[in-house]
Short mmCIF file of C-alpha atoms in Angstrom, two decimals:
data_model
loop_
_atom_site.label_atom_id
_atom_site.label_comp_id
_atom_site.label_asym_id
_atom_site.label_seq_id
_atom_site.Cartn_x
_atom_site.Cartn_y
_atom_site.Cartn_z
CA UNK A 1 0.00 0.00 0.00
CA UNK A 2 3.14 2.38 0.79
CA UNK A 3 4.17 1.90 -2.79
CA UNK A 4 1.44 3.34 -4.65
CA UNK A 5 1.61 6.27 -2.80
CA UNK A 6 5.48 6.72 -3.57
CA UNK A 7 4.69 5.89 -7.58
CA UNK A 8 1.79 8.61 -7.34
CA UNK A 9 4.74 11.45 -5.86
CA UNK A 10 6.98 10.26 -8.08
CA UNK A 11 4.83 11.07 -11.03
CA UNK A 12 3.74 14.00 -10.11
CA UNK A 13 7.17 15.54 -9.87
CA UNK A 14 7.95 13.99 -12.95
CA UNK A 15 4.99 15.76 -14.45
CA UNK A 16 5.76 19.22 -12.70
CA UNK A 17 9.36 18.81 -14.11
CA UNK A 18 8.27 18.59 -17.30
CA UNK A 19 5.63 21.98 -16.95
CA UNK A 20 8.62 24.02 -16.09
CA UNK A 21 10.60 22.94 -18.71
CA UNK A 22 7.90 23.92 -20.95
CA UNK A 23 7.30 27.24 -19.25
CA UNK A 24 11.17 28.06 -19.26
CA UNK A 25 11.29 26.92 -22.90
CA UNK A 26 7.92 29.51 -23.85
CA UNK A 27 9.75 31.84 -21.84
CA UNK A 28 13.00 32.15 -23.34
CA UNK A 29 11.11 32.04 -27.29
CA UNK A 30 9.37 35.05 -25.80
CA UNK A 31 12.59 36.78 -25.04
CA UNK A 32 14.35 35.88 -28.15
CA UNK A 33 11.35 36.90 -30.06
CA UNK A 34 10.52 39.96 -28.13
CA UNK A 35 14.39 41.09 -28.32
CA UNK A 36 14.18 40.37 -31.94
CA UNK A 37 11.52 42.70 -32.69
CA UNK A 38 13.56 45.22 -30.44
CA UNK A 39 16.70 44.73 -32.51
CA UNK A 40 15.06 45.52 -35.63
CA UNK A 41 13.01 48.79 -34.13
CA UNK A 42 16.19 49.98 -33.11
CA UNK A 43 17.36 49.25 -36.50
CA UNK A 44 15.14 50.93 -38.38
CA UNK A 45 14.87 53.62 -36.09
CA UNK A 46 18.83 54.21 -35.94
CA UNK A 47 18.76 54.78 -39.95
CA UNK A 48 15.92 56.53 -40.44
CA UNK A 49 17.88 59.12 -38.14
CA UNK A 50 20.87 58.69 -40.06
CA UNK A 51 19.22 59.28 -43.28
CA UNK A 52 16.70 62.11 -42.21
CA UNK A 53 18.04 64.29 -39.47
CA UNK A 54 19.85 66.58 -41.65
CA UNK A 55 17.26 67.55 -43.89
CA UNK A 56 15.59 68.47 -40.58
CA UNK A 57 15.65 72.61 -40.86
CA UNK A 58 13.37 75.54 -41.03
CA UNK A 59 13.30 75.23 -44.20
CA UNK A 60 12.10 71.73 -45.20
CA UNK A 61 9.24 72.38 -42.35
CA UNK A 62 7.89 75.26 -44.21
CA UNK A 63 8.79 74.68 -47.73
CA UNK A 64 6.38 72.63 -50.63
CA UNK A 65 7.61 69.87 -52.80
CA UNK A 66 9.33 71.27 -55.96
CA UNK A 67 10.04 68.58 -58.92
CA UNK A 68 13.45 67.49 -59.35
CA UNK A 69 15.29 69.99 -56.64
CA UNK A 70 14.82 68.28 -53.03
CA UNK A 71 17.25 70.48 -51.61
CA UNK A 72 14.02 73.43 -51.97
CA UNK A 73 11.51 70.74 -51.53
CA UNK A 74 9.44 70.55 -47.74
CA UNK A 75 6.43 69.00 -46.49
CA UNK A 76 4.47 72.32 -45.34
CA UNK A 77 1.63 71.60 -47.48
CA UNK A 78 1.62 67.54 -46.29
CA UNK A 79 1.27 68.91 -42.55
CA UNK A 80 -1.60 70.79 -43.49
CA UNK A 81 -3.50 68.75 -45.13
CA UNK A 82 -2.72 65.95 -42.33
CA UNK A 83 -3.83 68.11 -40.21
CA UNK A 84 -6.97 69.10 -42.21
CA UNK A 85 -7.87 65.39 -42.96
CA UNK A 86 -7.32 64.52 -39.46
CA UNK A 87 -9.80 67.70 -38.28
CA UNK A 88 -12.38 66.02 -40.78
CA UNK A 89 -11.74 62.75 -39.48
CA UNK A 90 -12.37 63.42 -36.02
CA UNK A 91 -15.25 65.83 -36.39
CA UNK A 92 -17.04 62.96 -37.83
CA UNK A 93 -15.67 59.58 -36.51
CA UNK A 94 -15.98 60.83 -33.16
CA UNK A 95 -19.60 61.64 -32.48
CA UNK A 96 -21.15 58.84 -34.62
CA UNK A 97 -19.00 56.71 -33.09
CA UNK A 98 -19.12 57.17 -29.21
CA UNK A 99 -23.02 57.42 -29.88
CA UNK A 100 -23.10 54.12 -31.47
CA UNK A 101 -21.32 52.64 -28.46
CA UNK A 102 -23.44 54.48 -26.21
CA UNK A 103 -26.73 53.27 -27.77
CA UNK A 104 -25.00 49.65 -28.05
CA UNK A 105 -24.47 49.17 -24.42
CA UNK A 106 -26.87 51.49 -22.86
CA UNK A 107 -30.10 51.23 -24.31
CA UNK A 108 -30.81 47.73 -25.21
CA UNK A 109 -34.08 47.07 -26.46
CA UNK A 110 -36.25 44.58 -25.50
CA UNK A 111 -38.41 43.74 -28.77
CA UNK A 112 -37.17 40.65 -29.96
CA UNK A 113 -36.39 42.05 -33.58
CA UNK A 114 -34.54 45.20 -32.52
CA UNK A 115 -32.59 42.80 -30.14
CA UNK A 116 -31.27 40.97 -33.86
CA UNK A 117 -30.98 44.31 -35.48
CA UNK A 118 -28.63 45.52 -32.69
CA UNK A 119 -26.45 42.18 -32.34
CA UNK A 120 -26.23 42.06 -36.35
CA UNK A 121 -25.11 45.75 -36.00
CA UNK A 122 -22.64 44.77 -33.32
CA UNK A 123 -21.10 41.58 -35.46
CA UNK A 124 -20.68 43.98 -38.55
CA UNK A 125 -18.54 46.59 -36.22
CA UNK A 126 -16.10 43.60 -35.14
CA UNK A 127 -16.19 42.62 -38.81
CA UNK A 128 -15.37 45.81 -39.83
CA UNK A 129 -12.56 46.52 -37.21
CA UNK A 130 -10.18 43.84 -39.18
CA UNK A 131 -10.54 44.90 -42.87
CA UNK A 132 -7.92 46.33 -44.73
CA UNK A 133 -7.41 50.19 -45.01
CA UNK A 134 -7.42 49.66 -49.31
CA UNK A 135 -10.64 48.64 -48.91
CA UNK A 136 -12.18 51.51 -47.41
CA UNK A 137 -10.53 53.23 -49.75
CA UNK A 138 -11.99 51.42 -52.71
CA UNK A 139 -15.44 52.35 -50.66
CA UNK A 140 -14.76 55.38 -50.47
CA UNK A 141 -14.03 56.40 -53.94
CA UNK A 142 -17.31 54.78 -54.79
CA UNK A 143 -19.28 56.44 -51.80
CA UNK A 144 -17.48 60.28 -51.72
CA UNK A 145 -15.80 60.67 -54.82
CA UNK A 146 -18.76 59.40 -56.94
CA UNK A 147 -21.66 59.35 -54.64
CA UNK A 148 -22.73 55.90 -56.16
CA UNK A 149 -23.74 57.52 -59.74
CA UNK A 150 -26.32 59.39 -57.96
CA UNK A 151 -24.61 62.78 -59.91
CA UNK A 152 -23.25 63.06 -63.03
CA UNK A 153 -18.75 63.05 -62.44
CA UNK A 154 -16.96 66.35 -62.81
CA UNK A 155 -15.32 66.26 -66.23
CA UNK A 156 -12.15 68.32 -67.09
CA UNK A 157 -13.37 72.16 -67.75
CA UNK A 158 -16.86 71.17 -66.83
CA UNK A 159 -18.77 72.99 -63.83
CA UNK A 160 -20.66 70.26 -61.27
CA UNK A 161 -23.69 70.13 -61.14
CA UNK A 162 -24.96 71.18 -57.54
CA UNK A 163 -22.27 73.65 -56.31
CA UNK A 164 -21.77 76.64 -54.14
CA UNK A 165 -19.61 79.11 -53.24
CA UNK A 166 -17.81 79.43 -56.55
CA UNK A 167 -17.94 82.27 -58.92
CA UNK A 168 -16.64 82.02 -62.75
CA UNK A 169 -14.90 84.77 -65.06
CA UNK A 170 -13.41 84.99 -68.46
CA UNK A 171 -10.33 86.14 -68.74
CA UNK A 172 -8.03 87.06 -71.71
CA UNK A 173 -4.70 89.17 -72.25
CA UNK A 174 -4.19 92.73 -73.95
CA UNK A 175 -1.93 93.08 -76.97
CA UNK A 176 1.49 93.12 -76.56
CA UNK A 177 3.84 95.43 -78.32
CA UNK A 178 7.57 94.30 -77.61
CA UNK A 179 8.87 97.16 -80.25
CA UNK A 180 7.43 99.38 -77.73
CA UNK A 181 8.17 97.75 -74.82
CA UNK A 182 4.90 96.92 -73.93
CA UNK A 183 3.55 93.79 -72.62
CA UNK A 184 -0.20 92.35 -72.40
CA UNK A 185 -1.79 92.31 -69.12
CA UNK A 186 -4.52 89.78 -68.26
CA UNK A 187 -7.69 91.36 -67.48
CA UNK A 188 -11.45 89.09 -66.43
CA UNK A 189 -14.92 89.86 -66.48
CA UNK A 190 -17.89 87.98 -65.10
CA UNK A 191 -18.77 84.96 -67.07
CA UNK A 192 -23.02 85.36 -67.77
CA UNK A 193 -22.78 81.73 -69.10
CA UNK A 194 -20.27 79.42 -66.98
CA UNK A 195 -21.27 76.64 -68.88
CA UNK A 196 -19.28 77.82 -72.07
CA UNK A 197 -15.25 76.81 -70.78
CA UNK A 198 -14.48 79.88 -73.87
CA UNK A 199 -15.97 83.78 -74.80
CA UNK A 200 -15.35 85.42 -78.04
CA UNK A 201 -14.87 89.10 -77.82
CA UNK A 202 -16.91 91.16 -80.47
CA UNK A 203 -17.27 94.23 -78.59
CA UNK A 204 -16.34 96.64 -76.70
CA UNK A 205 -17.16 95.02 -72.62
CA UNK A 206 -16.15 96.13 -69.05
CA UNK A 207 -13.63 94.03 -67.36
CA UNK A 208 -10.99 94.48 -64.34
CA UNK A 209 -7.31 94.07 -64.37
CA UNK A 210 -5.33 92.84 -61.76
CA UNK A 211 -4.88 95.38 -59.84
CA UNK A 212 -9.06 95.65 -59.19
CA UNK A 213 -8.92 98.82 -61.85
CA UNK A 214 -12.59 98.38 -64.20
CA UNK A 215 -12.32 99.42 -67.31
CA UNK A 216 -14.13 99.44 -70.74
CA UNK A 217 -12.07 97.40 -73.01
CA UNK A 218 -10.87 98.37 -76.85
CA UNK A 219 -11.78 96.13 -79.15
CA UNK A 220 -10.50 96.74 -83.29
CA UNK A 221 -10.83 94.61 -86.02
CA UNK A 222 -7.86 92.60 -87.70
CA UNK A 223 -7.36 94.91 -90.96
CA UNK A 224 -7.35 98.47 -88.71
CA UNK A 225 -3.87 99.14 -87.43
CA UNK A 226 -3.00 98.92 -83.55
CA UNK A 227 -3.07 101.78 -81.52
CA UNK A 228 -0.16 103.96 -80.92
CA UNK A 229 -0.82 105.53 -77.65
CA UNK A 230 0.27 102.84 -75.22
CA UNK A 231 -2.01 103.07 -72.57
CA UNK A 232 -4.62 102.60 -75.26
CA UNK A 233 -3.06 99.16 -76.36
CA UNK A 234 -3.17 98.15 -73.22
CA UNK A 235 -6.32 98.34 -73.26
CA UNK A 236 -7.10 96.53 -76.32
CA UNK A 237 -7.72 93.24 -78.03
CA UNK A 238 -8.51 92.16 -81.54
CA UNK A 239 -12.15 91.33 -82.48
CA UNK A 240 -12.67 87.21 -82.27
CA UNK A 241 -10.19 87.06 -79.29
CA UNK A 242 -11.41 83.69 -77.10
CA UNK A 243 -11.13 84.43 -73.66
CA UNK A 244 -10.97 81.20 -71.39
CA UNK A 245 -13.06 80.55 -68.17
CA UNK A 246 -11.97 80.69 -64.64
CA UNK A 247 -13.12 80.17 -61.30
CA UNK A 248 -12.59 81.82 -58.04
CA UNK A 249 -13.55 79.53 -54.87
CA UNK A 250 -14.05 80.94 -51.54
CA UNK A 251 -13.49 79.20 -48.78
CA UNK A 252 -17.09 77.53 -48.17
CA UNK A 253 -16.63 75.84 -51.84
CA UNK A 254 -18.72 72.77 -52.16
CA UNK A 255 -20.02 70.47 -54.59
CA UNK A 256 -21.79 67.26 -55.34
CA UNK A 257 -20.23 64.67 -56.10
CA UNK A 258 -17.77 65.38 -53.56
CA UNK A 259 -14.93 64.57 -56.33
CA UNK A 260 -11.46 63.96 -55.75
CA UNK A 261 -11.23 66.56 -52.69
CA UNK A 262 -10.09 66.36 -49.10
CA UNK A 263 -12.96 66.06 -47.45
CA UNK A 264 -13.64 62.75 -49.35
CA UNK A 265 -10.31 61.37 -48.39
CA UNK A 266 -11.36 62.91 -44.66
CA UNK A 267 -14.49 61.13 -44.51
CA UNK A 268 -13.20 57.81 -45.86
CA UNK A 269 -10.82 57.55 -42.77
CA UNK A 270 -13.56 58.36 -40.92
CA UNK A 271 -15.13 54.69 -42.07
CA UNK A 272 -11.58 53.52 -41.32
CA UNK A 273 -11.32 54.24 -37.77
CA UNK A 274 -14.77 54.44 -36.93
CA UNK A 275 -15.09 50.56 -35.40
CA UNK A 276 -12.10 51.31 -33.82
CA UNK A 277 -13.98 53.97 -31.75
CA UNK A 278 -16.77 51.74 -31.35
CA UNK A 279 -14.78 49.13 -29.95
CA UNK A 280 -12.49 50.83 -27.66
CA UNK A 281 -15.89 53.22 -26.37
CA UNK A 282 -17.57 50.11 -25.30
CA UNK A 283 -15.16 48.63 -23.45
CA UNK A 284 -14.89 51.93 -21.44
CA UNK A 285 -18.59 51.98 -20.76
CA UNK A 286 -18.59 48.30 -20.32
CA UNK A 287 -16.05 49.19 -17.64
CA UNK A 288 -18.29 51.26 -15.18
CA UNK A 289 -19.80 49.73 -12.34
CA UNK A 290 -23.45 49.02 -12.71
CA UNK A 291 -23.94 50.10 -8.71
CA UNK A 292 -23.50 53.30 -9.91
CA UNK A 293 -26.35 53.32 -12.31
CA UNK A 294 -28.28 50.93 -10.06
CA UNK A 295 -28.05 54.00 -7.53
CA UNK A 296 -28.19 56.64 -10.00
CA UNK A 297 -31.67 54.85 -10.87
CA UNK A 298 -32.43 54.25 -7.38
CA UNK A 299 -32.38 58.15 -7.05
CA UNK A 300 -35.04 58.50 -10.16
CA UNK A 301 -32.95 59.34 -12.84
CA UNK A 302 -34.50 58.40 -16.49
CA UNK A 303 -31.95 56.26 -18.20
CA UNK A 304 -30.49 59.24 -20.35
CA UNK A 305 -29.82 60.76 -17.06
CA UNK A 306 -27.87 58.00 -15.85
CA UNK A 307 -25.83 57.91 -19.12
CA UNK A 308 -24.96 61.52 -19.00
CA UNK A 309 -24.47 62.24 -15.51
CA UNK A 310 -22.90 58.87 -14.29
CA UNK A 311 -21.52 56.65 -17.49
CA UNK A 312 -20.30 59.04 -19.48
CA UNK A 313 -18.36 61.18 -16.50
CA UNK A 314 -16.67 57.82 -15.68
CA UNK A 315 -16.53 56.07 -19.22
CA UNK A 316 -14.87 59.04 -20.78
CA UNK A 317 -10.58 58.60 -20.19
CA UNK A 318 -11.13 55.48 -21.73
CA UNK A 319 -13.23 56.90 -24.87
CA UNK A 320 -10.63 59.39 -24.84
CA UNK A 321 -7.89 57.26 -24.75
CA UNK A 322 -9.59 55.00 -28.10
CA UNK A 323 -10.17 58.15 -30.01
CA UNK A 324 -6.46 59.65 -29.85
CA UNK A 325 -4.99 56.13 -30.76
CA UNK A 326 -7.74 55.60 -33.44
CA UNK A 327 -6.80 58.88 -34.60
CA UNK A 328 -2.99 58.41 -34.63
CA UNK A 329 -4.29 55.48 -36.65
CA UNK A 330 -5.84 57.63 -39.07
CA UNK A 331 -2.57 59.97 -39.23
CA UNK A 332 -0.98 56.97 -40.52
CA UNK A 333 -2.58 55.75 -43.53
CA UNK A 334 -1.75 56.38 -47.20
CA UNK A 335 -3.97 53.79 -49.25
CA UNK A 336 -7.30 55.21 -48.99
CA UNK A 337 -5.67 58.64 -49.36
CA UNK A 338 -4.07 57.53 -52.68
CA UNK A 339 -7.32 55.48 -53.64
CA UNK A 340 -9.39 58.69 -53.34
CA UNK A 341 -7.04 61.99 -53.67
CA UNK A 342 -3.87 60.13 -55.64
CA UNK A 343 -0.33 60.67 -54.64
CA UNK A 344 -0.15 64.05 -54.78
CA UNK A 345 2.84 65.75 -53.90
CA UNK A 346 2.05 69.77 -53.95
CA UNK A 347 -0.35 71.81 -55.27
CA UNK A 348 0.54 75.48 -57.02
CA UNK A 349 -2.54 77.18 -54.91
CA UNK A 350 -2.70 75.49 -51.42
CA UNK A 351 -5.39 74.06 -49.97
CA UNK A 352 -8.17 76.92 -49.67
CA UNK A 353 -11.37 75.13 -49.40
CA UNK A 354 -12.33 71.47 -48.27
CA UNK A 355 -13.21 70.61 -52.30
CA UNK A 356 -9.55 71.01 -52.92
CA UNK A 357 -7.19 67.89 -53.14
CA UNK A 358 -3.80 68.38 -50.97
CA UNK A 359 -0.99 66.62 -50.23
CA UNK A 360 -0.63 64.24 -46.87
CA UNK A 361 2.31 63.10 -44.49
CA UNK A 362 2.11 59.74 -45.31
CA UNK A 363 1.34 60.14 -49.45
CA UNK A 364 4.70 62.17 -49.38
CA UNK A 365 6.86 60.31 -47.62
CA UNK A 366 5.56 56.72 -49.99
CA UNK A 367 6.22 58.97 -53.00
CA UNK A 368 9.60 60.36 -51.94
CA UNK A 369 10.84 56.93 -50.76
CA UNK A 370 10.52 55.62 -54.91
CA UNK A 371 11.25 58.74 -56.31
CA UNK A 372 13.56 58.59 -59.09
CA UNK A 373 15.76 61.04 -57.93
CA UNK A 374 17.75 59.03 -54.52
CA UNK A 375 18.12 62.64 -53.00
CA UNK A 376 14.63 62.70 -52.11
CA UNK A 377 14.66 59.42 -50.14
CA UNK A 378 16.74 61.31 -47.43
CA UNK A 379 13.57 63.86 -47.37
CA UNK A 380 11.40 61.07 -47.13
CA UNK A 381 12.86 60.13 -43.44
CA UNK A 382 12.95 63.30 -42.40
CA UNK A 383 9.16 63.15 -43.37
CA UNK A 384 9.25 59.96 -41.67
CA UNK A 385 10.46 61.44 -38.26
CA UNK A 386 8.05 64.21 -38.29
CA UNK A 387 5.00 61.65 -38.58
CA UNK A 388 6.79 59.91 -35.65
CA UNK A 389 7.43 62.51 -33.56
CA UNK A 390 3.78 64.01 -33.82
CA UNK A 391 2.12 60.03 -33.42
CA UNK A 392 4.18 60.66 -30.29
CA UNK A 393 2.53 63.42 -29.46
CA UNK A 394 -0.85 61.76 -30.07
CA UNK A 395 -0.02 59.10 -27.70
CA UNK A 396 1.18 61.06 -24.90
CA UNK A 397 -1.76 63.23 -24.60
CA UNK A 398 -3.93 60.12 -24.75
CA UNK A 399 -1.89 58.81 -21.73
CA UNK A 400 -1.70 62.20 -20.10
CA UNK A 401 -5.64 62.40 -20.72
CA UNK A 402 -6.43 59.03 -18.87
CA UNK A 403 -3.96 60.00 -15.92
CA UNK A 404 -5.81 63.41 -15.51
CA UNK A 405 -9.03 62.06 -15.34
CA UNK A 406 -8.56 58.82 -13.52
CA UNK A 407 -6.65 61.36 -10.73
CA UNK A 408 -9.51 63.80 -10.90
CA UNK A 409 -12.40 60.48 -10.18
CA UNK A 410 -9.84 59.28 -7.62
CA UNK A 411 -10.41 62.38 -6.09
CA UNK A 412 -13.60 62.01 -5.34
#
């Protein structure tokens, strides 16, 4: 009888032995592997700031990209359109979704049908969270720049159909006398047809130079001979000269379809990070205690009451938190930028309205990295270690954000 007991220890030791062999083993992969991943951080880290920290200067911060001269290039016009697309991004990401997460774990119905509608709802979000960026950007070409076919697509010197904020004038250029010394100016007028992209000039018409001087402008036929006084030639044109269509946009320019503008590219990272939000909201609701709403209830609050005044309050450094990453997220992509924008690198104008298309951090520095030119690739880490440092940034509020608040509840 003594010996069983002995065989039963012995095997059970034997067993044990074996667990922490196993656990040592799993531990020491996870160090290689873990130290790995650390080497080759460091790595890429260590030349991205031997490649890019000497085009680091005032100069590459506030400069635009210039075609085959990188030592004039910059990325001023990538950081504000980042900036832009990540305003856009946030303005709509955020409320839709902390409200879906609200309405997800706060107000649960109790109809058997809106109970499928909401769990269907909740299986699409986690379904959502793990597709790739391309494809929202395939979406959103189809959804923003197109609007489904709903409206017919801006064509090259064509004006969209619904639009606003945009005002359209001919414009054509004097005669030019280089005897004389005497070159054309360019002078506009209103266009009273802005569907015609061209204007022939018969007659005499009032237009303004550049200067916002109006004028009546000289018009003479091809057989009479030009004018000698030269304030009068600069005045004049020849009858049957075409004057070409412009537009002026002020800074609440919009039009349907939303075309291939920033605020397309802005709301189609809005889809992108938008389950993120969802996901990362719920947990932090999920996280409050229900004995606070069980005595918020207690105390006859209605259940929007208890959501405002209790969950929220409590839910929110962890809703922060989830936006800020998700956003840093957002910062970060480039293929639904160049699905719906394109890989633009600079624009002659700047970005003046949200129907323009602008350059981004993270279009730039893919397009600098297989540039032709090698030069630019050192610009393209610089780039790189601005995005870093300012995902830094990101992160540390996020983290400086939950600290504040959980401090301030602590508090109390």
């Amino acid at each position: 009888m003594s010996q069983i007991p002995d065989q039963l220890k012995h095997d059970s030791a034997g067993r044990n032995e074996r667990r922490s062999r196993k656990s040592n083993s799993f531990a020491v992969i996870c160090l290689l592997i873990s130290g790995l991943v650390i080497v080759i951080l460091v790595t890429l880290l260590t030349t991205i700031l031997t490649k890019g920290a000497g085009s680091l200067n005032w100069n590459f911060l506030t400069s635009v990209h210039v075609e085959n001269q990188p030592e004039l290039s910059g990325i001023w016009q990538a950081l504000v359109g980042s900036m832009v697309i990540c305003l856009i991004c946030g303005l709509f990401a955020l409320p839709v979704g902390i409200g879906t997460a609200i309405y997800l774990e706060e107000f649960k119905p109790k109809q058997r049908t809106m109970r499928r509608f909401q769990g269907l709802v909740q299986l699409n979000i986690n379904n959502l969270a793990g597709i790739p960026s391309i494809v929202y950007g395939i979406l959103g070409v189809t959804a923003f720049v197109y609007m489904f076919g709903l409206f017919d697509r801006i064509q090259v010197n064509q004006i969209p159909e619904y639009e606003m904020g945009a005002e359209y004038f001919y414009q054509v250029n004097t005669i030019s006398n280089r005897r004389q010394g005497i070159q054309g100016r360019f002078v506009s007028f209103p266009a009273k047809d802005p569907s015609q992209p061209t204007f022939e000039i018969n007659e005499p018409i009032e237009v303004t130079d550049g200067g916002g001087q109006s004028f009546m402008l000289n018009v003479i036929a091809d057989d009479l001979p030009m004018p000698t006084d030269p304030e009068l030639l600069e005045r004049t044109v020849r009858r049957g000269t075409v004057a070409s269509r412009f537009a002026r946009y002020q800074a609440s320019h919009f039009h349907l379809p939303l075309g291939k503008s920033i605020l397309a590219a802005g709301l189609t990272l809005a889809l992108v990070i938008l389950p993120i939000i969802i996901i990362a909201s719920q947990e932090a609701i999920r996280a409050v205690p229900n004995s606070l709403r069980e005595a918020a209830f207690g105390m006859g609050a209605t259940r929007w009451q208890v959501v405002r005044g209790t969950v929220l309050p409590s839910a929110l450094p962890g809703i922060m938190t989830g936006a800020i990453l998700s956003m840093s997220r957002a910062v970060g992509e480039a293929a639904p930028i160049i699905a719906v924008m394109g890989g633009i690198l600079g624009t002659t104008r700047g970005l003046s309205n949200l129907m323009d298309a602008s350059p981004v951090l993270p279009v730039t520095i893919y397009k600098w990295s297989s540039h032709q030119n090698v030069a630019y690739e050192n610009l393209a880490a610089g780039a790189i270690i601005v995005l870093l440092v300012f995902l830094l940034l990101m992160n540390s509020v996020a983290i400086w954000i939950r600290y504040h608040f959980e401090r301030k509840q602590g508090a109390f």
